[in-house]
PDB file of C-alpha atoms and ligand atoms in Angstrom:
ATOM      1  CA  MET A   1      17.208   9.710  -8.865  1.00  0.00           C
ATOM      2  CA  SER A   2      16.663  12.664 -10.510  1.00  0.00           C
ATOM      3  CA  ALA A   3      16.515  15.980  -9.427  1.00  0.00           C
ATOM      4  CA  ASP A   4      12.885  16.100 -11.644  1.00  0.00           C
ATOM      5  CA  ILE A   5      10.755  17.246  -9.202  1.00  0.00           C
ATOM      6  CA  VAL A   6       8.511  14.077  -8.881  1.00  0.00           C
ATOM      7  CA  ASP A   7       4.430  15.325  -7.976  1.00  0.00           C
ATOM      8  CA  THR A   8       2.605  11.871  -8.046  1.00  0.00           C
ATOM      9  CA  ALA A   9       1.595   8.906  -6.567  1.00  0.00           C
ATOM     10  CA  ARG A  10       2.591   4.842  -7.206  1.00  0.00           C
ATOM     11  CA  GLY A  11      -0.906   4.123  -8.901  1.00  0.00           C
ATOM     12  CA  GLY A  12      -3.252   4.403 -11.467  1.00  0.00           C
ATOM     13  CA  GLY A  13      -6.776   6.202 -10.763  1.00  0.00           C
ATOM     14  CA  ARG A  14      -8.065   7.359  -7.902  1.00  0.00           C
ATOM     15  CA  VAL A  15      -4.852   6.682  -6.006  1.00  0.00           C
ATOM     16  CA  VAL A  16      -3.379   9.681  -3.514  1.00  0.00           C
ATOM     17  CA  SER A  17      -0.108  10.013  -1.307  1.00  0.00           C
ATOM     18  CA  PHE A  18       0.229  11.740   1.827  1.00  0.00           C
ATOM     19  CA  THR A  19       3.096  13.837   2.732  1.00  0.00           C
ATOM     20  CA  PHE A  20       3.049  15.635   6.230  1.00  0.00           C
ATOM     21  CA  ASP A  21       5.732  18.059   6.985  1.00  0.00           C
ATOM     22  CA  ASP A  22       8.043  20.038   9.999  1.00  0.00           C
ATOM     23  CA  GLY A  23       7.473  17.299  12.312  1.00  0.00           C
ATOM     24  CA  PRO A  24       8.090  16.246  14.540  1.00  0.00           C
ATOM     25  CA  ASN A  25       5.861  17.036  17.009  1.00  0.00           C
ATOM     26  CA  PRO A  26       5.269  15.553  19.335  1.00  0.00           C
ATOM     27  CA  ILE A  27       1.484  15.308  20.189  1.00  0.00           C
ATOM     28  CA  ASP A  28      -0.266  15.928  16.899  1.00  0.00           C
ATOM     29  CA  THR A  29       2.565  13.632  15.317  1.00  0.00           C
ATOM     30  CA  LEU A  30       1.521  10.650  17.599  1.00  0.00           C
ATOM     31  CA  ARG A  31      -2.324  11.229  17.185  1.00  0.00           C
ATOM     32  CA  LEU A  32      -1.493  11.706  13.850  1.00  0.00           C
ATOM     33  CA  LEU A  33       0.441   7.735  13.773  1.00  0.00           C
ATOM     34  CA  THR A  34      -2.955   6.402  15.416  1.00  0.00           C
ATOM     35  CA  VAL A  35      -5.459   7.401  13.358  1.00  0.00           C
ATOM     36  CA  LEU A  36      -2.831   6.765   9.720  1.00  0.00           C
ATOM     37  CA  ARG A  37      -2.363   2.850  11.557  1.00  0.00           C
ATOM     38  CA  ARG A  38      -5.817   2.205  12.341  1.00  0.00           C
ATOM     39  CA  HIS A  39      -6.692   3.374   8.255  1.00  0.00           C
ATOM     40  CA  ARG A  40      -3.726   1.374   7.141  1.00  0.00           C
ATOM     41  CA  ILE A  41      -1.835   4.538   5.792  1.00  0.00           C
ATOM     42  CA  ALA A  42       1.456   4.538   4.623  1.00  0.00           C
ATOM     43  CA  ALA A  43       2.564   8.036   4.519  1.00  0.00           C
ATOM     44  CA  VAL A  44       6.020  10.064   3.569  1.00  0.00           C
ATOM     45  CA  PHE A  45       7.463  12.260   7.242  1.00  0.00           C
ATOM     46  CA  PHE A  46       8.979  15.398   5.464  1.00  0.00           C
ATOM     47  CA  LEU A  47      11.060  16.556   8.985  1.00  0.00           C
ATOM     48  CA  CYS A  48      12.988  19.440  10.253  1.00  0.00           C
ATOM     49  CA  GLY A  49      16.134  18.591  11.668  1.00  0.00           C
ATOM     50  CA  GLU A  50      15.677  20.922  14.850  1.00  0.00           C
ATOM     51  CA  GLN A  51      12.753  19.683  16.045  1.00  0.00           C
ATOM     52  CA  VAL A  52      13.927  15.971  15.431  1.00  0.00           C
ATOM     53  CA  GLU A  53      16.458  17.075  17.722  1.00  0.00           C
ATOM     54  CA  ALA A  54      14.091  18.197  20.357  1.00  0.00           C
ATOM     55  CA  HIS A  55      12.058  15.052  19.663  1.00  0.00           C
ATOM     56  CA  PRO A  56      14.143  11.889  18.550  1.00  0.00           C
ATOM     57  CA  GLU A  57      11.887   9.243  20.591  1.00  0.00           C
ATOM     58  CA  VAL A  58       8.749  10.225  17.830  1.00  0.00           C
ATOM     59  CA  VAL A  59      10.593   9.672  14.827  1.00  0.00           C
ATOM     60  CA  ARG A  60      11.484   6.214  15.746  1.00  0.00           C
ATOM     61  CA  ARG A  61       7.573   5.751  16.283  1.00  0.00           C
ATOM     62  CA  ILE A  62       7.039   6.485  12.607  1.00  0.00           C
ATOM     63  CA  VAL A  63       9.636   4.757  11.533  1.00  0.00           C
ATOM     64  CA  ALA A  64       8.969   1.457  13.683  1.00  0.00           C
ATOM     65  CA  ASP A  65       5.001   2.430  11.718  1.00  0.00           C
ATOM     66  CA  GLY A  66       6.522   1.625   8.792  1.00  0.00           C
ATOM     67  CA  HIS A  67       6.594   5.101   7.174  1.00  0.00           C
ATOM     68  CA  ARG A  68       8.813   6.746   5.447  1.00  0.00           C
ATOM     69  CA  LEU A  69      11.442   9.610   5.599  1.00  0.00           C
ATOM     70  CA  GLY A  70      12.167  12.768   3.736  1.00  0.00           C
ATOM     71  CA  ASN A  71      14.219  15.672   4.447  1.00  0.00           C
ATOM     72  CA  HIS A  72      12.292  18.835   5.110  1.00  0.00           C
ATOM     73  CA  SER A  73      16.254  20.471   6.030  1.00  0.00           C
ATOM     74  CA  MET A  74      17.339  22.409   9.487  1.00  0.00           C
ATOM     75  CA  HIS A  75      15.543  25.054  10.020  1.00  0.00           C
ATOM     76  CA  HIS A  76      12.777  25.738   8.125  1.00  0.00           C
ATOM     77  CA  ASP A  77      14.541  28.192   5.854  1.00  0.00           C
ATOM     78  CA  ASP A  78      13.709  29.404   2.658  1.00  0.00           C
ATOM     79  CA  MET A  79      17.376  28.069   0.720  1.00  0.00           C
ATOM     80  CA  THR A  80      15.893  30.518  -2.983  1.00  0.00           C
ATOM     81  CA  THR A  81      19.151  32.289  -2.942  1.00  0.00           C
ATOM     82  CA  TRP A  82      21.458  29.679  -1.630  1.00  0.00           C
ATOM     83  CA  SER A  83      24.319  28.221  -2.692  1.00  0.00           C
ATOM     84  CA  PRO A  84      24.600  24.535  -3.687  1.00  0.00           C
ATOM     85  CA  GLU A  85      27.679  24.218  -0.818  1.00  0.00           C
ATOM     86  CA  ARG A  86      25.365  25.654   1.716  1.00  0.00           C
ATOM     87  CA  ILE A  87      22.262  24.019   0.871  1.00  0.00           C
ATOM     88  CA  GLU A  88      24.438  20.441   1.232  1.00  0.00           C
ATOM     89  CA  ALA A  89      25.994  21.976   4.739  1.00  0.00           C
ATOM     90  CA  ASP A  90      21.891  22.037   5.527  1.00  0.00           C
ATOM     91  CA  LEU A  91      21.174  19.298   4.362  1.00  0.00           C
ATOM     92  CA  ARG A  92      23.844  16.826   5.362  1.00  0.00           C
ATOM     93  CA  GLU A  93      23.250  17.914   8.406  1.00  0.00           C
ATOM     94  CA  THR A  94      19.275  17.169   8.576  1.00  0.00           C
ATOM     95  CA  ASN A  95      20.575  13.741   7.503  1.00  0.00           C
ATOM     96  CA  GLU A  96      22.825  13.756  10.386  1.00  0.00           C
ATOM     97  CA  ALA A  97      20.332  14.854  12.761  1.00  0.00           C
ATOM     98  CA  ILE A  98      18.096  11.636  11.539  1.00  0.00           C
ATOM     99  CA  ARG A  99      20.393   9.471  11.689  1.00  0.00           C
ATOM    100  CA  ARG A 100      21.359  10.348  15.150  1.00  0.00           C
ATOM    101  CA  ALA A 101      17.774   9.027  16.301  1.00  0.00           C
ATOM    102  CA  VAL A 102      17.239   6.022  14.037  1.00  0.00           C
ATOM    103  CA  PRO A 103      20.595   5.740  12.580  1.00  0.00           C
ATOM    104  CA  GLN A 104      20.042   2.928   9.998  1.00  0.00           C
ATOM    105  CA  ALA A 105      17.181   5.185   8.636  1.00  0.00           C
ATOM    106  CA  ARG A 106      16.438   5.645   4.707  1.00  0.00           C
ATOM    107  CA  ILE A 107      16.129   9.289   3.665  1.00  0.00           C
ATOM    108  CA  ARG A 108      14.180   8.885   0.194  1.00  0.00           C
ATOM    109  CA  TYR A 109      12.758  12.312  -0.107  1.00  0.00           C
ATOM    110  CA  PHE A 110      13.394  15.633   0.108  1.00  0.00           C
ATOM    111  CA  ARG A 111      10.436  18.459  -0.214  1.00  0.00           C
ATOM    112  CA  ALA A 112      12.037  22.123   0.321  1.00  0.00           C
ATOM    113  CA  PRO A 113      10.128  24.450   2.938  1.00  0.00           C
ATOM    114  CA  TYR A 114       7.840  27.060   0.899  1.00  0.00           C
ATOM    115  CA  GLY A 115       8.264  25.207  -1.571  1.00  0.00           C
ATOM    116  CA  ALA A 116      10.950  26.641  -2.787  1.00  0.00           C
ATOM    117  CA  TRP A 117      13.254  24.826  -4.236  1.00  0.00           C
ATOM    118  CA  GLY A 118      15.852  27.249  -5.638  1.00  0.00           C
ATOM    119  CA  SER A 119      19.037  25.111  -6.673  1.00  0.00           C
ATOM    120  CA  SER A 120      18.377  21.567  -3.586  1.00  0.00           C
ATOM    121  CA  PRO A 121      16.550  19.875  -6.257  1.00  0.00           C
ATOM    122  CA  GLU A 122      20.509  18.639  -7.668  1.00  0.00           C
ATOM    123  CA  VAL A 123      21.678  19.589  -4.412  1.00  0.00           C
ATOM    124  CA  ALA A 124      19.143  16.975  -3.084  1.00  0.00           C
ATOM    125  CA  ALA A 125      19.028  14.038  -5.524  1.00  0.00           C
ATOM    126  CA  ALA A 126      23.002  14.241  -5.346  1.00  0.00           C
ATOM    127  CA  LEU A 127      23.018  13.013  -2.293  1.00  0.00           C
ATOM    128  CA  GLY A 128      20.678   9.949  -2.870  1.00  0.00           C
ATOM    129  CA  MET A 129      17.387  11.867  -1.593  1.00  0.00           C
ATOM    130  CA  GLN A 130      14.481  12.248  -4.291  1.00  0.00           C
ATOM    131  CA  PRO A 131      12.784  15.860  -4.952  1.00  0.00           C
ATOM    132  CA  LEU A 132       9.424  14.959  -3.820  1.00  0.00           C
ATOM    133  CA  GLY A 133       6.560  18.506  -4.394  1.00  0.00           C
ATOM    134  CA  TRP A 134       2.447  17.832  -4.411  1.00  0.00           C
ATOM    135  CA  ARG A 135      -0.255  18.350  -6.621  1.00  0.00           C
ATOM    136  CA  LEU A 136      -2.255  19.722  -3.612  1.00  0.00           C
ATOM    137  CA  ALA A 137      -2.216  21.491  -0.620  1.00  0.00           C
ATOM    138  CA  VAL A 138      -4.708  22.648   1.907  1.00  0.00           C
ATOM    139  CA  GLY A 139      -4.324  25.209   3.915  1.00  0.00           C
ATOM    140  CA  ASP A 140      -3.791  23.529   6.444  1.00  0.00           C
ATOM    141  CA  TRP A 141      -0.658  25.756   7.916  1.00  0.00           C
ATOM    142  CA  GLU A 142      -3.436  28.584   8.500  1.00  0.00           C
ATOM    143  CA  PRO A 143      -5.934  26.162  10.525  1.00  0.00           C
ATOM    144  CA  PRO A 144      -9.701  27.114   8.892  1.00  0.00           C
ATOM    145  CA  GLY A 145     -11.661  24.353  10.697  1.00  0.00           C
ATOM    146  CA  THR A 146     -11.942  20.491  10.401  1.00  0.00           C
ATOM    147  CA  ASP A 147     -14.803  20.503   8.328  1.00  0.00           C
ATOM    148  CA  GLU A 148     -13.276  23.595   5.419  1.00  0.00           C
ATOM    149  CA  LEU A 149      -9.523  20.419   6.002  1.00  0.00           C
ATOM    150  CA  VAL A 150     -12.792  18.003   5.426  1.00  0.00           C
ATOM    151  CA  ARG A 151     -13.731  19.581   2.193  1.00  0.00           C
ATOM    152  CA  ARG A 152     -10.609  20.574   1.116  1.00  0.00           C
ATOM    153  CA  LEU A 153      -9.651  17.053   0.981  1.00  0.00           C
ATOM    154  CA  ARG A 154     -12.413  15.192  -0.650  1.00  0.00           C
ATOM    155  CA  ASP A 155     -13.207  17.846  -3.318  1.00  0.00           C
ATOM    156  CA  GLY A 156      -9.659  18.470  -3.847  1.00  0.00           C
ATOM    157  CA  VAL A 157      -7.631  15.817  -5.002  1.00  0.00           C
ATOM    158  CA  THR A 158      -7.429  14.218  -7.766  1.00  0.00           C
ATOM    159  CA  PRO A 159      -5.661  11.533  -9.475  1.00  0.00           C
ATOM    160  CA  GLY A 160      -2.065  10.633  -9.141  1.00  0.00           C
ATOM    161  CA  ALA A 161      -2.172  13.556  -6.568  1.00  0.00           C
ATOM    162  CA  VAL A 162       0.909  13.832  -3.837  1.00  0.00           C
ATOM    163  CA  VAL A 163      -1.313  15.773  -1.189  1.00  0.00           C
ATOM    164  CA  LEU A 164       0.729  18.237   1.493  1.00  0.00           C
ATOM    165  CA  LEU A 165      -0.571  17.989   5.189  1.00  0.00           C
ATOM    166  CA  HIS A 166       1.577  19.380   7.709  1.00  0.00           C
ATOM    167  CA  ASP A 167       1.704  17.460  11.432  1.00  0.00           C
ATOM    168  CA  GLY A 168       4.146  20.138  13.402  1.00  0.00           C
ATOM    169  CA  GLY A 169       4.558  24.557  12.356  1.00  0.00           C
ATOM    170  CA  GLY A 170       2.114  24.898  15.271  1.00  0.00           C
ATOM    171  CA  ASP A 171      -1.320  23.484  16.002  1.00  0.00           C
ATOM    172  CA  ARG A 172      -2.034  20.514  14.060  1.00  0.00           C
ATOM    173  CA  SER A 173      -4.638  18.763  15.853  1.00  0.00           C
ATOM    174  CA  GLN A 174      -7.280  19.830  12.614  1.00  0.00           C
ATOM    175  CA  SER A 175      -5.447  18.216  10.619  1.00  0.00           C
ATOM    176  CA  VAL A 176      -5.123  15.019  11.834  1.00  0.00           C
ATOM    177  CA  ASP A 177      -8.806  14.872  13.066  1.00  0.00           C
ATOM    178  CA  ALA A 178      -9.001  16.039   9.257  1.00  0.00           C
ATOM    179  CA  VAL A 179      -6.975  13.144   7.925  1.00  0.00           C
ATOM    180  CA  ASP A 180      -8.905  10.891  10.527  1.00  0.00           C
ATOM    181  CA  ARG A 181     -12.409  12.013   8.464  1.00  0.00           C
ATOM    182  CA  ALA A 182     -11.532  12.336   4.757  1.00  0.00           C
ATOM    183  CA  VAL A 183     -10.554   8.865   4.067  1.00  0.00           C
ATOM    184  CA  PRO A 184     -13.166   6.680   5.177  1.00  0.00           C
ATOM    185  CA  ALA A 185     -15.181   9.752   2.699  1.00  0.00           C
ATOM    186  CA  LEU A 186     -12.620   9.647   0.254  1.00  0.00           C
ATOM    187  CA  ARG A 187     -12.385   5.556   0.141  1.00  0.00           C
ATOM    188  CA  ALA A 188     -15.731   5.154  -0.145  1.00  0.00           C
ATOM    189  CA  ARG A 189     -15.788   6.916  -3.559  1.00  0.00           C
ATOM    190  CA  ARG A 190     -12.986   4.205  -4.367  1.00  0.00           C
ATOM    191  CA  TRP A 191      -9.729   6.433  -3.601  1.00  0.00           C
ATOM    192  CA  ARG A 192      -7.002   4.472  -2.323  1.00  0.00           C
ATOM    193  CA  PHE A 193      -4.184   5.777  -0.617  1.00  0.00           C
ATOM    194  CA  ALA A 194      -0.181   4.847  -1.432  1.00  0.00           C
ATOM    195  CA  LEU A 195       3.219   5.971  -1.343  1.00  0.00           C
ATOM    196  CA  PRO A 196       5.059   8.413  -3.940  1.00  0.00           C
ATOM    197  CA  ALA A 197       5.615   7.215  -7.596  1.00  0.00           C
ATOM    198  CA  CYS A 198       9.106   6.655  -6.680  1.00  0.00           C
TER     199      CYS A 198
HETATM  200 ZN1   ZN B   1       7.097  22.492   5.788  1.00  0.00          ZN
END
C-alpha cells in the first residue's frame, strides 16, 4: 500500500479502467449495474458515506455484481486544508457506513472529492486504501448530452487510463447511456476493460 496516487489500469496496451463516483444513487447506479453486467465489465465505485446510509441496498447490489469499492468521504467535502486527524475520522466514518451495508466489504481504494487530495493520500494508505486518481475525466458532472459523452470517451482514452465517471451527484442517465454505447465502440477498436493496476 502506497500513498502514491495511482491512475493506471491493469495490463498493457489498449486497456482502460472505469470508475464511478458519488453514488450509490438508486436509479442510475442500478441501471449502470445492468449495463456493466451486459458488457461484462468490472469497475470501481467510489461511494459517499451519506449516500451509502441512504441506499445500503444499492451497495449490496454493487458488491454482489463483483465490483470493487472505494471510499469517497462522508459528505463530499473539499479536504485540502483538513488536518490528517480530521481526514482520518471522516474516512473511518465512511468505511463504517459501508460496512454497515456490507459487513465483509473490502474497501480497496480512496479518492478525494474534487481530486483535492491535501493530506489524504497518506491517511488513506495508512488505513489500507490505495489512493486512486484518473487520467481521463469526461465532464459528466455537467451533462453535455449522451452523444458528446460518447465522443469524449471514444476520443479521450489513452493506453492504461483510469477513467472518471459519475453515477451519483445528480441525474447521471447520460453517463449510463454513454457507457452503454461507448463500450462496444471501443471494443470494436480493440480496447479492453480492466480493474486498476493495484
Ligand atoms: Zn466526487
